[in-house]
Amino acid sequence: MDTGPVTPEHIRQALLREHGPARLRLAADPPSLVPVLKALREADDGLSLGEARARAARLLAGRLLGTLVEMEVLALHLRGRAVPVAVEPAPVGDAAPPPPHTGQPGATA
């Protein structure tokens, strides 16, 4: 599944200002962290195992935030690995997150 080109940061920030961040959260506890890590790495082929673990920890804690499209793309990959997730507006007051890792210099998870 090709997610297309990376959204330029100025457009990403405009989306976050206009619509606020979205949160990806687990709808139920996964039986194993392995499918979560595989899905996260699959969604972003430049993601190292350590970065996937850090992102999984944020997901498990309910703190994985991004634009609505970013979270929906991750949700598709997770659901494809039978990991039940939900995408919802982030609670008021949650800071806009940095961009997800893209495998490009300067991008972070």
mmCIF file with all atom_site columns, C-alpha atoms in Angstrom:
data_model
loop_
_atom_site.group_PDB
_atom_site.id
_atom_site.type_symbol
_atom_site.label_atom_id
_atom_site.label_alt_id
_atom_site.label_comp_id
_atom_site.label_asym_id
_atom_site.label_entity_id
_atom_site.label_seq_id
_atom_site.pdbx_PDB_ins_code
_atom_site.Cartn_x
_atom_site.Cartn_y
_atom_site.Cartn_z
_atom_site.occupancy
_atom_site.B_iso_or_equiv
_atom_site.pdbx_formal_charge
_atom_site.auth_seq_id
_atom_site.auth_comp_id
_atom_site.auth_asym_id
_atom_site.auth_atom_id
_atom_site.pdbx_PDB_model_num
ATOM 1   C CA . MET A 1 1   ? 0.000   0.000   0.000  1.00 0.00 ? 1   MET A CA 1
ATOM 2   C CA . ASP A 1 2   ? 1.647   3.226   -1.147 1.00 0.00 ? 2   ASP A CA 1
ATOM 3   C CA . THR A 1 3   ? 0.848   6.168   1.103  1.00 0.00 ? 3   THR A CA 1
ATOM 4   C CA . GLY A 1 4   ? 2.191   8.672   -1.429 1.00 0.00 ? 4   GLY A CA 1
ATOM 5   C CA . PRO A 1 5   ? 4.651   11.467  -0.890 1.00 0.00 ? 5   PRO A CA 1
ATOM 6   C CA . VAL A 1 6   ? 5.340   12.909  2.530  1.00 0.00 ? 6   VAL A CA 1
ATOM 7   C CA . THR A 1 7   ? 3.214   15.943  3.366  1.00 0.00 ? 7   THR A CA 1
ATOM 8   C CA . PRO A 1 8   ? 5.360   19.094  3.517  1.00 0.00 ? 8   PRO A CA 1
ATOM 9   C CA . GLU A 1 9   ? 5.773   20.230  7.119  1.00 0.00 ? 9   GLU A CA 1
ATOM 10  C CA . HIS A 1 10  ? 4.139   23.645  6.564  1.00 0.00 ? 10  HIS A CA 1
ATOM 11  C CA . ILE A 1 11  ? 1.001   21.937  5.199  1.00 0.00 ? 11  ILE A CA 1
ATOM 12  C CA . ARG A 1 12  ? 1.063   19.389  8.022  1.00 0.00 ? 12  ARG A CA 1
ATOM 13  C CA . GLN A 1 13  ? 1.245   22.184  10.603 1.00 0.00 ? 13  GLN A CA 1
ATOM 14  C CA . ALA A 1 14  ? -1.637  24.027  8.899  1.00 0.00 ? 14  ALA A CA 1
ATOM 15  C CA . LEU A 1 15  ? -3.746  20.842  9.090  1.00 0.00 ? 15  LEU A CA 1
ATOM 16  C CA . LEU A 1 16  ? -2.923  20.434  12.773 1.00 0.00 ? 16  LEU A CA 1
ATOM 17  C CA . ARG A 1 17  ? -3.789  24.082  13.500 1.00 0.00 ? 17  ARG A CA 1
ATOM 18  C CA . GLU A 1 18  ? -7.059  23.896  11.575 1.00 0.00 ? 18  GLU A CA 1
ATOM 19  C CA . HIS A 1 19  ? -8.283  20.466  12.682 1.00 0.00 ? 19  HIS A CA 1
ATOM 20  C CA . GLY A 1 20  ? -6.178  19.605  15.724 1.00 0.00 ? 20  GLY A CA 1
ATOM 21  C CA . PRO A 1 21  ? -4.283  16.354  16.205 1.00 0.00 ? 21  PRO A CA 1
ATOM 22  C CA . ALA A 1 22  ? -5.885  12.937  16.018 1.00 0.00 ? 22  ALA A CA 1
ATOM 23  C CA . ARG A 1 23  ? -5.043  10.122  18.414 1.00 0.00 ? 23  ARG A CA 1
ATOM 24  C CA . LEU A 1 24  ? -4.586  6.488   17.510 1.00 0.00 ? 24  LEU A CA 1
ATOM 25  C CA . ARG A 1 25  ? -5.378  4.164   20.394 1.00 0.00 ? 25  ARG A CA 1
ATOM 26  C CA . LEU A 1 26  ? -5.776  0.467   20.930 1.00 0.00 ? 26  LEU A CA 1
ATOM 27  C CA . ALA A 1 27  ? -9.404  -0.649  21.056 1.00 0.00 ? 27  ALA A CA 1
ATOM 28  C CA . ALA A 1 28  ? -8.333  -3.779  22.961 1.00 0.00 ? 28  ALA A CA 1
ATOM 29  C CA . ASP A 1 29  ? -5.083  -5.171  24.308 1.00 0.00 ? 29  ASP A CA 1
ATOM 30  C CA . PRO A 1 30  ? -3.161  -6.972  21.569 1.00 0.00 ? 30  PRO A CA 1
ATOM 31  C CA . PRO A 1 31  ? -2.256  -10.570 22.402 1.00 0.00 ? 31  PRO A CA 1
ATOM 32  C CA . SER A 1 32  ? 1.316   -9.809  21.299 1.00 0.00 ? 32  SER A CA 1
ATOM 33  C CA . LEU A 1 33  ? 3.405   -6.749  20.510 1.00 0.00 ? 33  LEU A CA 1
ATOM 34  C CA . VAL A 1 34  ? 4.859   -8.460  17.418 1.00 0.00 ? 34  VAL A CA 1
ATOM 35  C CA . PRO A 1 35  ? 1.984   -7.602  15.024 1.00 0.00 ? 35  PRO A CA 1
ATOM 36  C CA . VAL A 1 36  ? 2.021   -4.010  16.305 1.00 0.00 ? 36  VAL A CA 1
ATOM 37  C CA . LEU A 1 37  ? 5.750   -3.659  15.605 1.00 0.00 ? 37  LEU A CA 1
ATOM 38  C CA . LYS A 1 38  ? 5.392   -5.300  12.194 1.00 0.00 ? 38  LYS A CA 1
ATOM 39  C CA . ALA A 1 39  ? 2.508   -3.015  11.230 1.00 0.00 ? 39  ALA A CA 1
ATOM 40  C CA . LEU A 1 40  ? 4.335   0.120   12.356 1.00 0.00 ? 40  LEU A CA 1
ATOM 41  C CA . ARG A 1 41  ? 7.468   -0.843  10.421 1.00 0.00 ? 41  ARG A CA 1
ATOM 42  C CA . GLU A 1 42  ? 5.369   -1.820  7.407  1.00 0.00 ? 42  GLU A CA 1
ATOM 43  C CA . ALA A 1 43  ? 3.629   1.569   7.438  1.00 0.00 ? 43  ALA A CA 1
ATOM 44  C CA . ASP A 1 44  ? 6.989   3.371   7.429  1.00 0.00 ? 44  ASP A CA 1
ATOM 45  C CA . ASP A 1 45  ? 9.705   1.318   5.789  1.00 0.00 ? 45  ASP A CA 1
ATOM 46  C CA . GLY A 1 46  ? 12.418  3.645   7.128  1.00 0.00 ? 46  GLY A CA 1
ATOM 47  C CA . LEU A 1 47  ? 11.460  2.922   10.736 1.00 0.00 ? 47  LEU A CA 1
ATOM 48  C CA . SER A 1 48  ? 14.070  1.073   12.784 1.00 0.00 ? 48  SER A CA 1
ATOM 49  C CA . LEU A 1 49  ? 13.063  -1.552  15.313 1.00 0.00 ? 49  LEU A CA 1
ATOM 50  C CA . GLY A 1 50  ? 13.942  0.836   18.152 1.00 0.00 ? 50  GLY A CA 1
ATOM 51  C CA . GLU A 1 51  ? 11.814  3.596   16.627 1.00 0.00 ? 51  GLU A CA 1
ATOM 52  C CA . ALA A 1 52  ? 8.959   1.124   16.137 1.00 0.00 ? 52  ALA A CA 1
ATOM 53  C CA . ARG A 1 53  ? 9.210   0.129   19.813 1.00 0.00 ? 53  ARG A CA 1
ATOM 54  C CA . ALA A 1 54  ? 9.091   3.793   20.873 1.00 0.00 ? 54  ALA A CA 1
ATOM 55  C CA . ARG A 1 55  ? 6.060   4.400   18.655 1.00 0.00 ? 55  ARG A CA 1
ATOM 56  C CA . ALA A 1 56  ? 4.396   1.231   19.992 1.00 0.00 ? 56  ALA A CA 1
ATOM 57  C CA . ALA A 1 57  ? 4.978   2.463   23.549 1.00 0.00 ? 57  ALA A CA 1
ATOM 58  C CA . ARG A 1 58  ? 3.202   5.734   22.680 1.00 0.00 ? 58  ARG A CA 1
ATOM 59  C CA . LEU A 1 59  ? 0.366   3.736   21.105 1.00 0.00 ? 59  LEU A CA 1
ATOM 60  C CA . LEU A 1 60  ? 0.038   1.527   24.205 1.00 0.00 ? 60  LEU A CA 1
ATOM 61  C CA . ALA A 1 61  ? -0.010  4.643   26.408 1.00 0.00 ? 61  ALA A CA 1
ATOM 62  C CA . GLY A 1 62  ? -2.656  6.351   24.242 1.00 0.00 ? 62  GLY A CA 1
ATOM 63  C CA . ARG A 1 63  ? -0.211  9.090   23.258 1.00 0.00 ? 63  ARG A CA 1
ATOM 64  C CA . LEU A 1 64  ? 0.308   8.393   19.537 1.00 0.00 ? 64  LEU A CA 1
ATOM 65  C CA . LEU A 1 65  ? -0.769  11.630  17.851 1.00 0.00 ? 65  LEU A CA 1
ATOM 66  C CA . GLY A 1 66  ? -0.609  13.058  14.333 1.00 0.00 ? 66  GLY A CA 1
ATOM 67  C CA . THR A 1 67  ? -2.801  14.385  11.586 1.00 0.00 ? 67  THR A CA 1
ATOM 68  C CA . LEU A 1 68  ? -6.001  12.497  10.911 1.00 0.00 ? 68  LEU A CA 1
ATOM 69  C CA . VAL A 1 69  ? -4.577  11.079  7.682  1.00 0.00 ? 69  VAL A CA 1
ATOM 70  C CA . GLU A 1 70  ? -1.353  9.932   9.394  1.00 0.00 ? 70  GLU A CA 1
ATOM 71  C CA . MET A 1 71  ? -3.312  8.125   12.085 1.00 0.00 ? 71  MET A CA 1
ATOM 72  C CA . GLU A 1 72  ? -5.760  6.564   9.596  1.00 0.00 ? 72  GLU A CA 1
ATOM 73  C CA . VAL A 1 73  ? -2.864  5.208   7.500  1.00 0.00 ? 73  VAL A CA 1
ATOM 74  C CA . LEU A 1 74  ? -1.313  3.639   10.602 1.00 0.00 ? 74  LEU A CA 1
ATOM 75  C CA . ALA A 1 75  ? -4.723  2.287   11.608 1.00 0.00 ? 75  ALA A CA 1
ATOM 76  C CA . LEU A 1 76  ? -5.077  0.545   8.223  1.00 0.00 ? 76  LEU A CA 1
ATOM 77  C CA . HIS A 1 77  ? -1.747  -1.217  8.696  1.00 0.00 ? 77  HIS A CA 1
ATOM 78  C CA . LEU A 1 78  ? -2.568  -2.209  12.275 1.00 0.00 ? 78  LEU A CA 1
ATOM 79  C CA . ARG A 1 79  ? -6.026  -3.505  11.366 1.00 0.00 ? 79  ARG A CA 1
ATOM 80  C CA . GLY A 1 80  ? -4.417  -5.463  8.533  1.00 0.00 ? 80  GLY A CA 1
ATOM 81  C CA . ARG A 1 81  ? -2.442  -7.293  11.234 1.00 0.00 ? 81  ARG A CA 1
ATOM 82  C CA . ALA A 1 82  ? -5.600  -7.868  13.330 1.00 0.00 ? 82  ALA A CA 1
ATOM 83  C CA . VAL A 1 83  ? -4.694  -5.190  15.866 1.00 0.00 ? 83  VAL A CA 1
ATOM 84  C CA . PRO A 1 84  ? -7.912  -3.433  16.946 1.00 0.00 ? 84  PRO A CA 1
ATOM 85  C CA . VAL A 1 85  ? -7.426  0.346   16.953 1.00 0.00 ? 85  VAL A CA 1
ATOM 86  C CA . ALA A 1 86  ? -9.529  3.485   16.933 1.00 0.00 ? 86  ALA A CA 1
ATOM 87  C CA . VAL A 1 87  ? -8.768  6.956   15.589 1.00 0.00 ? 87  VAL A CA 1
ATOM 88  C CA . GLU A 1 88  ? -10.291 9.872   17.459 1.00 0.00 ? 88  GLU A CA 1
ATOM 89  C CA . PRO A 1 89  ? -9.687  13.566  18.090 1.00 0.00 ? 89  PRO A CA 1
ATOM 90  C CA . ALA A 1 90  ? -6.883  14.084  20.598 1.00 0.00 ? 90  ALA A CA 1
ATOM 91  C CA . PRO A 1 91  ? -7.931  15.427  23.996 1.00 0.00 ? 91  PRO A CA 1
ATOM 92  C CA . VAL A 1 92  ? -7.951  19.214  24.203 1.00 0.00 ? 92  VAL A CA 1
ATOM 93  C CA . GLY A 1 93  ? -4.581  20.531  25.284 1.00 0.00 ? 93  GLY A CA 1
ATOM 94  C CA . ASP A 1 94  ? -2.499  17.775  23.683 1.00 0.00 ? 94  ASP A CA 1
ATOM 95  C CA . ALA A 1 95  ? 0.365   19.372  21.790 1.00 0.00 ? 95  ALA A CA 1
ATOM 96  C CA . ALA A 1 96  ? 0.711   18.979  18.055 1.00 0.00 ? 96  ALA A CA 1
ATOM 97  C CA . PRO A 1 97  ? 3.144   16.113  17.519 1.00 0.00 ? 97  PRO A CA 1
ATOM 98  C CA . PRO A 1 98  ? 6.297   16.105  15.431 1.00 0.00 ? 98  PRO A CA 1
ATOM 99  C CA . PRO A 1 99  ? 6.003   14.502  12.010 1.00 0.00 ? 99  PRO A CA 1
ATOM 100 C CA . PRO A 1 100 ? 6.164   10.725  11.834 1.00 0.00 ? 100 PRO A CA 1
ATOM 101 C CA . HIS A 1 101 ? 9.411   9.121   10.742 1.00 0.00 ? 101 HIS A CA 1
ATOM 102 C CA . THR A 1 102 ? 9.677   9.121   6.978  1.00 0.00 ? 102 THR A CA 1
ATOM 103 C CA . GLY A 1 103 ? 13.123  7.752   6.383  1.00 0.00 ? 103 GLY A CA 1
ATOM 104 C CA . GLN A 1 104 ? 14.157  11.234  5.296  1.00 0.00 ? 104 GLN A CA 1
ATOM 105 C CA . PRO A 1 105 ? 16.716  13.427  7.067  1.00 0.00 ? 105 PRO A CA 1
ATOM 106 C CA . GLY A 1 106 ? 15.214  15.679  9.706  1.00 0.00 ? 106 GLY A CA 1
ATOM 107 C CA . ALA A 1 107 ? 12.047  13.645  10.164 1.00 0.00 ? 107 ALA A CA 1
ATOM 108 C CA . THR A 1 108 ? 11.368  12.104  13.568 1.00 0.00 ? 108 THR A CA 1
ATOM 109 C CA . ALA A 1 109 ? 8.864   9.762   15.113 1.00 0.00 ? 109 ALA A CA 1
#
